[in-house]
């Protein structure tokens, strides 16, 4: 029994000695200067860049242009506003034009030709020539001559009076407007029914179109309002180039209709013209417009 007791006591002492030993503690590793102040350094660099006269303008320009690029890429604006024109212009159309009459008074066509609002230039102009069987627009001859002299593709239009003979209106129009190779086809402007039935109106319109086509040897363009076209012309004159007035819309929705021109605003501001002016787009590119022009000599 005594030997056993001694062994047990010795084990206890050994256990006690082991458990009371203090663990070693490692000294924390010193951080380098860069590690300790890296966030502060980054902040200081950013502040210096932002407020540096050399970098400030460049950073702002880059930020703004990048932001606009991202916006155009992901938030596509189909109906952007143009500052100089002072109107919204539907996107995806690259050929723009105006139509004018005596309402615009004396026009400085050189300023019309040189105008450019973020890529929007005036390439063509429809000019009022006649109305009914007696009225000639007092500014027609001047506009007809000077628009061509200033590189604007020109076209002439006649305002149709439904109760007057379509044949005689066509002859009056052709006597006033002398079309040439490179001009837009003649235009019939039809906006009123004149207490005629739909059939009577269409018959009189057809008489005008036939006479003009016989004289110029191209199909005339028909101009009218969106609703008027749907109510009185659609289905009867689908073989003729169509010019539609439909304002303040991002898109022109005419099903199964290959329209050529769209008068989308009547409130644009054009250099060289006093007051408001109608603004149009062509449904195609410059080559398509060239193909639509009168290709032959007339006189």
PDB file of C-alpha atoms in Angstrom:
ATOM      1  CA  UNK A   1       0.000   0.000   0.000  1.00  0.00           C
ATOM      2  CA  UNK A   2       2.671   2.726   0.839  1.00  0.00           C
ATOM      3  CA  UNK A   3       4.436   2.485  -2.537  1.00  0.00           C
ATOM      4  CA  UNK A   4       1.151   3.081  -4.326  1.00  0.00           C
ATOM      5  CA  UNK A   5       0.489   6.252  -2.358  1.00  0.00           C
ATOM      6  CA  UNK A   6       3.839   7.772  -3.308  1.00  0.00           C
ATOM      7  CA  UNK A   7       3.279   7.239  -6.997  1.00  0.00           C
ATOM      8  CA  UNK A   8      -0.103   8.928  -6.846  1.00  0.00           C
ATOM      9  CA  UNK A   9       1.290  11.941  -4.994  1.00  0.00           C
ATOM     10  CA  UNK A  10       4.057  12.352  -7.530  1.00  0.00           C
ATOM     11  CA  UNK A  11       1.587  12.301 -10.408  1.00  0.00           C
ATOM     12  CA  UNK A  12      -0.517  14.999  -8.755  1.00  0.00           C
ATOM     13  CA  UNK A  13       2.490  17.252  -8.362  1.00  0.00           C
ATOM     14  CA  UNK A  14       3.403  16.785 -12.018  1.00  0.00           C
ATOM     15  CA  UNK A  15      -0.126  17.576 -13.134  1.00  0.00           C
ATOM     16  CA  UNK A  16      -0.250  20.680 -10.974  1.00  0.00           C
ATOM     17  CA  UNK A  17       3.022  21.941 -12.324  1.00  0.00           C
ATOM     18  CA  UNK A  18       1.928  21.501 -15.934  1.00  0.00           C
ATOM     19  CA  UNK A  19      -1.438  23.270 -15.581  1.00  0.00           C
ATOM     20  CA  UNK A  20      -0.010  26.389 -13.938  1.00  0.00           C
ATOM     21  CA  UNK A  21       2.487  27.109 -16.742  1.00  0.00           C
ATOM     22  CA  UNK A  22       1.626  30.413 -18.549  1.00  0.00           C
ATOM     23  CA  UNK A  23       1.067  30.262 -22.337  1.00  0.00           C
ATOM     24  CA  UNK A  24       3.465  32.200 -24.526  1.00  0.00           C
ATOM     25  CA  UNK A  25       2.005  35.347 -26.129  1.00  0.00           C
ATOM     26  CA  UNK A  26       3.186  36.499 -29.573  1.00  0.00           C
ATOM     27  CA  UNK A  27       3.970  40.118 -30.025  1.00  0.00           C
ATOM     28  CA  UNK A  28       1.761  41.753 -32.720  1.00  0.00           C
ATOM     29  CA  UNK A  29       3.531  42.311 -36.000  1.00  0.00           C
ATOM     30  CA  UNK A  30       4.061  45.954 -36.770  1.00  0.00           C
ATOM     31  CA  UNK A  31       2.095  47.210 -39.796  1.00  0.00           C
ATOM     32  CA  UNK A  32       4.000  49.015 -42.480  1.00  0.00           C
ATOM     33  CA  UNK A  33       3.369  52.679 -43.149  1.00  0.00           C
ATOM     34  CA  UNK A  34       1.408  51.888 -46.349  1.00  0.00           C
ATOM     35  CA  UNK A  35      -0.845  49.372 -44.605  1.00  0.00           C
ATOM     36  CA  UNK A  36      -1.583  51.703 -41.704  1.00  0.00           C
ATOM     37  CA  UNK A  37      -2.452  54.713 -43.860  1.00  0.00           C
ATOM     38  CA  UNK A  38      -3.589  53.224 -47.183  1.00  0.00           C
ATOM     39  CA  UNK A  39      -7.217  54.293 -46.801  1.00  0.00           C
ATOM     40  CA  UNK A  40      -6.206  57.798 -45.850  1.00  0.00           C
ATOM     41  CA  UNK A  41      -3.825  57.919 -48.798  1.00  0.00           C
ATOM     42  CA  UNK A  42      -6.601  56.874 -51.208  1.00  0.00           C
ATOM     43  CA  UNK A  43      -8.926  59.547 -49.816  1.00  0.00           C
ATOM     44  CA  UNK A  44      -6.252  62.236 -50.143  1.00  0.00           C
ATOM     45  CA  UNK A  45      -5.545  61.240 -53.776  1.00  0.00           C
ATOM     46  CA  UNK A  46      -9.247  61.370 -54.659  1.00  0.00           C
ATOM     47  CA  UNK A  47      -9.626  64.784 -53.040  1.00  0.00           C
ATOM     48  CA  UNK A  48      -6.561  66.102 -54.857  1.00  0.00           C
ATOM     49  CA  UNK A  49      -7.833  64.816 -58.178  1.00  0.00           C
ATOM     50  CA  UNK A  50     -11.290  66.249 -57.697  1.00  0.00           C
ATOM     51  CA  UNK A  51     -10.084  69.674 -56.706  1.00  0.00           C
ATOM     52  CA  UNK A  52      -7.046  69.875 -58.940  1.00  0.00           C
ATOM     53  CA  UNK A  53      -7.498  72.503 -61.685  1.00  0.00           C
ATOM     54  CA  UNK A  54      -5.731  70.223 -64.132  1.00  0.00           C
ATOM     55  CA  UNK A  55      -7.839  67.106 -63.624  1.00  0.00           C
ATOM     56  CA  UNK A  56     -11.184  68.501 -62.499  1.00  0.00           C
ATOM     57  CA  UNK A  57     -12.555  69.456 -65.926  1.00  0.00           C
ATOM     58  CA  UNK A  58     -11.316  66.275 -67.567  1.00  0.00           C
ATOM     59  CA  UNK A  59     -12.872  64.051 -64.900  1.00  0.00           C
ATOM     60  CA  UNK A  60     -16.205  65.855 -65.072  1.00  0.00           C
ATOM     61  CA  UNK A  61     -16.311  65.653 -68.882  1.00  0.00           C
ATOM     62  CA  UNK A  62     -15.441  61.971 -68.838  1.00  0.00           C
ATOM     63  CA  UNK A  63     -18.051  61.246 -66.184  1.00  0.00           C
ATOM     64  CA  UNK A  64     -20.779  63.151 -68.003  1.00  0.00           C
ATOM     65  CA  UNK A  65     -20.022  61.591 -71.393  1.00  0.00           C
ATOM     66  CA  UNK A  66     -19.848  58.105 -69.911  1.00  0.00           C
ATOM     67  CA  UNK A  67     -23.131  58.664 -68.109  1.00  0.00           C
ATOM     68  CA  UNK A  68     -24.798  59.825 -71.309  1.00  0.00           C
ATOM     69  CA  UNK A  69     -23.436  56.826 -73.209  1.00  0.00           C
ATOM     70  CA  UNK A  70     -24.800  54.447 -70.570  1.00  0.00           C
ATOM     71  CA  UNK A  71     -28.159  56.252 -70.582  1.00  0.00           C
ATOM     72  CA  UNK A  72     -28.423  56.045 -74.374  1.00  0.00           C
ATOM     73  CA  UNK A  73     -27.461  52.388 -74.260  1.00  0.00           C
ATOM     74  CA  UNK A  74     -29.868  51.235 -71.563  1.00  0.00           C
ATOM     75  CA  UNK A  75     -32.497  53.988 -71.427  1.00  0.00           C
ATOM     76  CA  UNK A  76     -33.164  54.688 -75.112  1.00  0.00           C
ATOM     77  CA  UNK A  77     -34.958  57.985 -75.650  1.00  0.00           C
ATOM     78  CA  UNK A  78     -37.168  57.604 -78.710  1.00  0.00           C
ATOM     79  CA  UNK A  79     -38.355  61.218 -78.628  1.00  0.00           C
ATOM     80  CA  UNK A  80     -35.502  63.551 -77.602  1.00  0.00           C
ATOM     81  CA  UNK A  81     -35.768  67.326 -77.407  1.00  0.00           C
ATOM     82  CA  UNK A  82     -33.512  69.474 -79.614  1.00  0.00           C
ATOM     83  CA  UNK A  83     -32.557  72.849 -78.184  1.00  0.00           C
ATOM     84  CA  UNK A  84     -32.191  74.959 -81.328  1.00  0.00           C
ATOM     85  CA  UNK A  85     -35.197  73.446 -83.071  1.00  0.00           C
ATOM     86  CA  UNK A  86     -37.116  73.816 -79.786  1.00  0.00           C
ATOM     87  CA  UNK A  87     -39.114  70.637 -80.461  1.00  0.00           C
ATOM     88  CA  UNK A  88     -38.888  66.911 -79.935  1.00  0.00           C
ATOM     89  CA  UNK A  89     -37.760  64.885 -82.946  1.00  0.00           C
ATOM     90  CA  UNK A  90     -38.508  61.163 -83.437  1.00  0.00           C
ATOM     91  CA  UNK A  91     -35.369  59.034 -83.536  1.00  0.00           C
ATOM     92  CA  UNK A  92     -34.147  56.728 -86.313  1.00  0.00           C
ATOM     93  CA  UNK A  93     -34.851  59.289 -89.058  1.00  0.00           C
ATOM     94  CA  UNK A  94     -31.862  60.895 -90.722  1.00  0.00           C
ATOM     95  CA  UNK A  95     -33.330  63.154 -93.442  1.00  0.00           C
ATOM     96  CA  UNK A  96     -35.231  66.214 -92.233  1.00  0.00           C
ATOM     97  CA  UNK A  97     -37.133  68.984 -93.962  1.00  0.00           C
ATOM     98  CA  UNK A  98     -39.628  71.819 -93.650  1.00  0.00           C
ATOM     99  CA  UNK A  99     -42.696  73.119 -95.488  1.00  0.00           C
ATOM    100  CA  UNK A 100     -43.349  76.830 -95.905  1.00  0.00           C
ATOM    101  CA  UNK A 101     -45.763  79.369 -97.353  1.00  0.00           C
ATOM    102  CA  UNK A 102     -46.373  83.117 -97.155  1.00  0.00           C
ATOM    103  CA  UNK A 103     -47.058  82.562 -93.444  1.00  0.00           C
ATOM    104  CA  UNK A 104     -43.263  82.403 -92.893  1.00  0.00           C
ATOM    105  CA  UNK A 105     -42.799  85.659 -94.874  1.00  0.00           C
ATOM    106  CA  UNK A 106     -39.310  86.395 -96.205  1.00  0.00           C
ATOM    107  CA  UNK A 107     -36.946  83.482 -95.579  1.00  0.00           C
ATOM    108  CA  UNK A 108     -33.145  83.651 -95.411  1.00  0.00           C
ATOM    109  CA  UNK A 109     -32.449  80.363 -97.132  1.00  0.00           C
ATOM    110  CA  UNK A 110     -28.680  80.535 -96.561  1.00  0.00           C
ATOM    111  CA  UNK A 111     -29.335  80.305 -92.807  1.00  0.00           C
ATOM    112  CA  UNK A 112     -31.765  77.434 -93.326  1.00  0.00           C
ATOM    113  CA  UNK A 113     -29.071  75.546 -95.235  1.00  0.00           C
ATOM    114  CA  UNK A 114     -26.354  76.131 -92.613  1.00  0.00           C
ATOM    115  CA  UNK A 115     -28.484  75.186 -89.592  1.00  0.00           C
ATOM    116  CA  UNK A 116     -27.352  72.112 -87.655  1.00  0.00           C
ATOM    117  CA  UNK A 117     -28.802  71.023 -84.320  1.00  0.00           C
ATOM    118  CA  UNK A 118     -26.843  68.008 -83.043  1.00  0.00           C
ATOM    119  CA  UNK A 119     -26.839  66.401 -86.492  1.00  0.00           C
ATOM    120  CA  UNK A 120     -30.318  67.491 -87.595  1.00  0.00           C
ATOM    121  CA  UNK A 121     -30.021  69.504 -90.830  1.00  0.00           C
ATOM    122  CA  UNK A 122     -32.678  70.748 -93.224  1.00  0.00           C
ATOM    123  CA  UNK A 123     -32.293  68.782 -96.465  1.00  0.00           C
ATOM    124  CA  UNK A 124     -35.597  69.454 -98.249  1.00  0.00           C
ATOM    125  CA  UNK A 125     -38.445  71.966 -98.320  1.00  0.00           C
ATOM    126  CA  UNK A 126     -42.015  71.777 -99.597  1.00  0.00           C
ATOM    127  CA  UNK A 127     -43.182  75.219-100.767  1.00  0.00           C
ATOM    128  CA  UNK A 128     -46.781  76.340-101.244  1.00  0.00           C
ATOM    129  CA  UNK A 129     -47.440  77.384-104.847  1.00  0.00           C
ATOM    130  CA  UNK A 130     -51.197  77.615-105.400  1.00  0.00           C
ATOM    131  CA  UNK A 131     -54.652  77.163-103.885  1.00  0.00           C
ATOM    132  CA  UNK A 132     -57.908  76.447-105.708  1.00  0.00           C
ATOM    133  CA  UNK A 133     -57.979  77.944-109.236  1.00  0.00           C
ATOM    134  CA  UNK A 134     -56.997  81.577-108.587  1.00  0.00           C
ATOM    135  CA  UNK A 135     -54.658  81.965-105.607  1.00  0.00           C
ATOM    136  CA  UNK A 136     -50.869  82.029-106.039  1.00  0.00           C
ATOM    137  CA  UNK A 137     -48.730  82.220-102.907  1.00  0.00           C
ATOM    138  CA  UNK A 138     -46.972  85.631-103.059  1.00  0.00           C
ATOM    139  CA  UNK A 139     -43.664  84.210-101.770  1.00  0.00           C
ATOM    140  CA  UNK A 140     -43.645  81.116-103.985  1.00  0.00           C
ATOM    141  CA  UNK A 141     -41.372  82.262-106.815  1.00  0.00           C
ATOM    142  CA  UNK A 142     -38.797  83.698-104.419  1.00  0.00           C
ATOM    143  CA  UNK A 143     -38.811  80.580-102.204  1.00  0.00           C
ATOM    144  CA  UNK A 144     -38.737  78.296-105.245  1.00  0.00           C
ATOM    145  CA  UNK A 145     -35.661  80.020-106.662  1.00  0.00           C
ATOM    146  CA  UNK A 146     -33.671  80.667-103.471  1.00  0.00           C
ATOM    147  CA  UNK A 147     -34.206  77.280-101.856  1.00  0.00           C
ATOM    148  CA  UNK A 148     -32.509  75.613-104.835  1.00  0.00           C
ATOM    149  CA  UNK A 149     -29.747  78.249-104.882  1.00  0.00           C
ATOM    150  CA  UNK A 150     -28.965  77.327-101.272  1.00  0.00           C
ATOM    151  CA  UNK A 151     -28.727  73.537-101.754  1.00  0.00           C
ATOM    152  CA  UNK A 152     -32.173  72.689-100.386  1.00  0.00           C
ATOM    153  CA  UNK A 153     -34.062  69.989-102.297  1.00  0.00           C
ATOM    154  CA  UNK A 154     -37.318  71.696-103.236  1.00  0.00           C
ATOM    155  CA  UNK A 155     -40.882  70.579-103.785  1.00  0.00           C
ATOM    156  CA  UNK A 156     -44.076  72.526-104.566  1.00  0.00           C
ATOM    157  CA  UNK A 157     -47.566  71.861-103.236  1.00  0.00           C
ATOM    158  CA  UNK A 158     -51.104  72.848-104.181  1.00  0.00           C
ATOM    159  CA  UNK A 159     -53.850  73.348-101.583  1.00  0.00           C
ATOM    160  CA  UNK A 160     -56.883  71.507-102.926  1.00  0.00           C
ATOM    161  CA  UNK A 161     -60.410  72.987-102.809  1.00  0.00           C
ATOM    162  CA  UNK A 162     -62.803  70.022-103.080  1.00  0.00           C
ATOM    163  CA  UNK A 163     -65.664  71.890-104.756  1.00  0.00           C
ATOM    164  CA  UNK A 164     -63.452  73.222-107.535  1.00  0.00           C
ATOM    165  CA  UNK A 165     -62.595  71.149-110.605  1.00  0.00           C
ATOM    166  CA  UNK A 166     -59.661  68.859-109.914  1.00  0.00           C
ATOM    167  CA  UNK A 167     -58.636  69.088-113.570  1.00  0.00           C
ATOM    168  CA  UNK A 168     -58.541  72.878-113.611  1.00  0.00           C
ATOM    169  CA  UNK A 169     -56.740  73.043-110.281  1.00  0.00           C
ATOM    170  CA  UNK A 170     -54.062  70.734-111.663  1.00  0.00           C
ATOM    171  CA  UNK A 171     -53.605  72.891-114.777  1.00  0.00           C
ATOM    172  CA  UNK A 172     -53.389  76.057-112.666  1.00  0.00           C
ATOM    173  CA  UNK A 173     -50.792  74.410-110.426  1.00  0.00           C
ATOM    174  CA  UNK A 174     -48.693  73.214-113.375  1.00  0.00           C
ATOM    175  CA  UNK A 175     -48.717  76.678-114.974  1.00  0.00           C
ATOM    176  CA  UNK A 176     -47.343  78.201-111.754  1.00  0.00           C
ATOM    177  CA  UNK A 177     -44.761  75.651-110.605  1.00  0.00           C
ATOM    178  CA  UNK A 178     -42.152  74.793-113.221  1.00  0.00           C
ATOM    179  CA  UNK A 179     -40.653  71.524-112.053  1.00  0.00           C
ATOM    180  CA  UNK A 180     -37.157  70.463-113.036  1.00  0.00           C
ATOM    181  CA  UNK A 181     -34.986  67.385-112.845  1.00  0.00           C
ATOM    182  CA  UNK A 182     -33.891  66.913-109.215  1.00  0.00           C
ATOM    183  CA  UNK A 183     -37.048  68.382-107.685  1.00  0.00           C
ATOM    184  CA  UNK A 184     -39.424  66.475-105.438  1.00  0.00           C
ATOM    185  CA  UNK A 185     -42.632  65.272-107.145  1.00  0.00           C
ATOM    186  CA  UNK A 186     -45.595  67.681-107.092  1.00  0.00           C
ATOM    187  CA  UNK A 187     -47.748  67.562-103.962  1.00  0.00           C
ATOM    188  CA  UNK A 188     -51.534  67.585-103.553  1.00  0.00           C
ATOM    189  CA  UNK A 189     -52.497  69.043-100.153  1.00  0.00           C
ATOM    190  CA  UNK A 190     -55.964  67.729 -99.293  1.00  0.00           C
ATOM    191  CA  UNK A 191     -57.415  68.588 -95.884  1.00  0.00           C
ATOM    192  CA  UNK A 192     -61.158  69.231 -96.337  1.00  0.00           C
ATOM    193  CA  UNK A 193     -64.122  67.389 -97.839  1.00  0.00           C
ATOM    194  CA  UNK A 194     -66.187  70.430 -98.872  1.00  0.00           C
ATOM    195  CA  UNK A 195     -69.610  68.839 -98.274  1.00  0.00           C
ATOM    196  CA  UNK A 196     -68.915  66.233-100.948  1.00  0.00           C
ATOM    197  CA  UNK A 197     -69.557  62.563-100.488  1.00  0.00           C
ATOM    198  CA  UNK A 198     -66.529  60.339-100.078  1.00  0.00           C
ATOM    199  CA  UNK A 199     -66.940  59.012-103.618  1.00  0.00           C
ATOM    200  CA  UNK A 200     -67.279  62.517-105.110  1.00  0.00           C
ATOM    201  CA  UNK A 201     -64.199  63.710-103.248  1.00  0.00           C
ATOM    202  CA  UNK A 202     -62.135  60.769-104.406  1.00  0.00           C
ATOM    203  CA  UNK A 203     -63.237  61.259-108.006  1.00  0.00           C
ATOM    204  CA  UNK A 204     -62.210  64.932-107.991  1.00  0.00           C
ATOM    205  CA  UNK A 205     -58.885  64.129-106.310  1.00  0.00           C
ATOM    206  CA  UNK A 206     -58.211  61.471-108.939  1.00  0.00           C
ATOM    207  CA  UNK A 207     -58.797  63.990-111.733  1.00  0.00           C
ATOM    208  CA  UNK A 208     -56.152  66.271-110.222  1.00  0.00           C
ATOM    209  CA  UNK A 209     -53.642  63.459-109.777  1.00  0.00           C
ATOM    210  CA  UNK A 210     -54.099  62.126-113.295  1.00  0.00           C
ATOM    211  CA  UNK A 211     -53.522  65.525-114.901  1.00  0.00           C
ATOM    212  CA  UNK A 212     -50.412  66.280-112.843  1.00  0.00           C
ATOM    213  CA  UNK A 213     -48.960  62.842-113.541  1.00  0.00           C
ATOM    214  CA  UNK A 214     -49.610  63.305-117.256  1.00  0.00           C
ATOM    215  CA  UNK A 215     -47.680  66.589-117.222  1.00  0.00           C
ATOM    216  CA  UNK A 216     -44.731  65.647-114.987  1.00  0.00           C
ATOM    217  CA  UNK A 217     -44.606  61.887-115.678  1.00  0.00           C
ATOM    218  CA  UNK A 218     -44.212  60.973-111.997  1.00  0.00           C
ATOM    219  CA  UNK A 219     -46.825  60.097-109.415  1.00  0.00           C
ATOM    220  CA  UNK A 220     -47.687  63.116-107.251  1.00  0.00           C
ATOM    221  CA  UNK A 221     -47.316  63.003-103.476  1.00  0.00           C
ATOM    222  CA  UNK A 222     -50.496  63.204-101.407  1.00  0.00           C
ATOM    223  CA  UNK A 223     -50.350  65.293 -98.211  1.00  0.00           C
ATOM    224  CA  UNK A 224     -53.085  65.022 -95.601  1.00  0.00           C
ATOM    225  CA  UNK A 225     -53.785  64.631 -91.909  1.00  0.00           C
ATOM    226  CA  UNK A 226     -53.652  61.268 -90.177  1.00  0.00           C
ATOM    227  CA  UNK A 227     -57.404  60.990 -89.538  1.00  0.00           C
ATOM    228  CA  UNK A 228     -58.397  62.460 -92.911  1.00  0.00           C
ATOM    229  CA  UNK A 229     -56.280  59.851 -94.647  1.00  0.00           C
ATOM    230  CA  UNK A 230     -57.840  57.008 -92.671  1.00  0.00           C
ATOM    231  CA  UNK A 231     -61.412  58.299 -93.187  1.00  0.00           C
ATOM    232  CA  UNK A 232     -61.350  59.387 -96.846  1.00  0.00           C
ATOM    233  CA  UNK A 233     -58.246  58.264 -98.748  1.00  0.00           C
ATOM    234  CA  UNK A 234     -56.923  54.990 -97.383  1.00  0.00           C
ATOM    235  CA  UNK A 235     -57.403  52.069 -99.758  1.00  0.00           C
ATOM    236  CA  UNK A 236     -58.100  54.289-102.785  1.00  0.00           C
ATOM    237  CA  UNK A 237     -54.756  56.064-103.357  1.00  0.00           C
ATOM    238  CA  UNK A 238     -52.295  53.575-101.892  1.00  0.00           C
ATOM    239  CA  UNK A 239     -50.110  53.657-105.042  1.00  0.00           C
ATOM    240  CA  UNK A 240     -49.180  57.308-104.426  1.00  0.00           C
ATOM    241  CA  UNK A 241     -46.362  58.508-102.169  1.00  0.00           C
ATOM    242  CA  UNK A 242     -47.898  59.608 -98.876  1.00  0.00           C
ATOM    243  CA  UNK A 243     -47.015  62.590 -96.666  1.00  0.00           C
ATOM    244  CA  UNK A 244     -48.888  62.516 -93.351  1.00  0.00           C
ATOM    245  CA  UNK A 245     -49.392  65.184 -90.693  1.00  0.00           C
ATOM    246  CA  UNK A 246     -49.500  63.701 -87.197  1.00  0.00           C
ATOM    247  CA  UNK A 247     -48.090  65.915 -84.450  1.00  0.00           C
ATOM    248  CA  UNK A 248     -46.153  65.389 -81.217  1.00  0.00           C
ATOM    249  CA  UNK A 249     -45.831  61.603 -81.439  1.00  0.00           C
ATOM    250  CA  UNK A 250     -42.678  59.465 -81.071  1.00  0.00           C
ATOM    251  CA  UNK A 251     -43.921  57.087 -83.780  1.00  0.00           C
ATOM    252  CA  UNK A 252     -46.211  57.216 -86.807  1.00  0.00           C
ATOM    253  CA  UNK A 253     -48.386  54.143 -86.716  1.00  0.00           C
ATOM    254  CA  UNK A 254     -50.020  53.565 -90.089  1.00  0.00           C
ATOM    255  CA  UNK A 255     -50.552  49.861 -90.649  1.00  0.00           C
ATOM    256  CA  UNK A 256     -49.872  48.478 -94.128  1.00  0.00           C
ATOM    257  CA  UNK A 257     -48.907  51.919 -95.409  1.00  0.00           C
ATOM    258  CA  UNK A 258     -45.540  52.807 -96.900  1.00  0.00           C
ATOM    259  CA  UNK A 259     -45.552  56.510 -96.093  1.00  0.00           C
ATOM    260  CA  UNK A 260     -42.713  58.696 -97.372  1.00  0.00           C
ATOM    261  CA  UNK A 261     -42.900  61.887 -95.303  1.00  0.00           C
ATOM    262  CA  UNK A 262     -44.138  62.634 -91.803  1.00  0.00           C
ATOM    263  CA  UNK A 263     -44.960  66.151 -90.638  1.00  0.00           C
ATOM    264  CA  UNK A 264     -44.419  65.557 -86.927  1.00  0.00           C
ATOM    265  CA  UNK A 265     -44.414  69.112 -85.540  1.00  0.00           C
ATOM    266  CA  UNK A 266     -45.792  72.554 -86.415  1.00  0.00           C
ATOM    267  CA  UNK A 267     -43.790  74.457 -83.785  1.00  0.00           C
ATOM    268  CA  UNK A 268     -40.132  74.176 -84.750  1.00  0.00           C
ATOM    269  CA  UNK A 269     -37.690  77.078 -84.721  1.00  0.00           C
ATOM    270  CA  UNK A 270     -35.599  77.280 -87.893  1.00  0.00           C
ATOM    271  CA  UNK A 271     -32.666  79.639 -88.507  1.00  0.00           C
ATOM    272  CA  UNK A 272     -33.599  82.256 -91.101  1.00  0.00           C
ATOM    273  CA  UNK A 273     -37.366  81.905 -90.580  1.00  0.00           C
ATOM    274  CA  UNK A 274     -39.569  84.097 -88.417  1.00  0.00           C
ATOM    275  CA  UNK A 275     -42.198  82.362 -86.339  1.00  0.00           C
ATOM    276  CA  UNK A 276     -42.923  78.651 -86.093  1.00  0.00           C
ATOM    277  CA  UNK A 277     -42.356  76.194 -88.923  1.00  0.00           C
ATOM    278  CA  UNK A 278     -43.559  72.674 -89.715  1.00  0.00           C
ATOM    279  CA  UNK A 279     -40.864  70.022 -89.353  1.00  0.00           C
ATOM    280  CA  UNK A 280     -40.821  66.759 -91.314  1.00  0.00           C
ATOM    281  CA  UNK A 281     -38.846  63.545 -91.581  1.00  0.00           C
ATOM    282  CA  UNK A 282     -38.332  61.343 -94.621  1.00  0.00           C
ATOM    283  CA  UNK A 283     -38.874  57.612 -94.241  1.00  0.00           C
ATOM    284  CA  UNK A 284     -35.522  56.493 -95.628  1.00  0.00           C
ATOM    285  CA  UNK A 285     -31.953  57.625 -96.175  1.00  0.00           C
ATOM    286  CA  UNK A 286     -30.492  60.181 -98.597  1.00  0.00           C
ATOM    287  CA  UNK A 287     -30.186  57.605-101.380  1.00  0.00           C
ATOM    288  CA  UNK A 288     -33.876  56.728-101.017  1.00  0.00           C
ATOM    289  CA  UNK A 289     -34.777  60.416-101.215  1.00  0.00           C
ATOM    290  CA  UNK A 290     -32.635  60.853-104.342  1.00  0.00           C
ATOM    291  CA  UNK A 291     -34.461  57.938-105.964  1.00  0.00           C
ATOM    292  CA  UNK A 292     -37.801  59.655-105.305  1.00  0.00           C
ATOM    293  CA  UNK A 293     -36.795  62.895-107.090  1.00  0.00           C
ATOM    294  CA  UNK A 294     -37.768  63.695-110.675  1.00  0.00           C
ATOM    295  CA  UNK A 295     -35.143  61.912-112.756  1.00  0.00           C
ATOM    296  CA  UNK A 296     -35.847  63.312-116.241  1.00  0.00           C
ATOM    297  CA  UNK A 297     -35.953  66.660-118.048  1.00  0.00           C
ATOM    298  CA  UNK A 298     -39.437  68.094-118.396  1.00  0.00           C
ATOM    299  CA  UNK A 299     -39.076  70.978-120.824  1.00  0.00           C
TER     300      UNK A 299
END
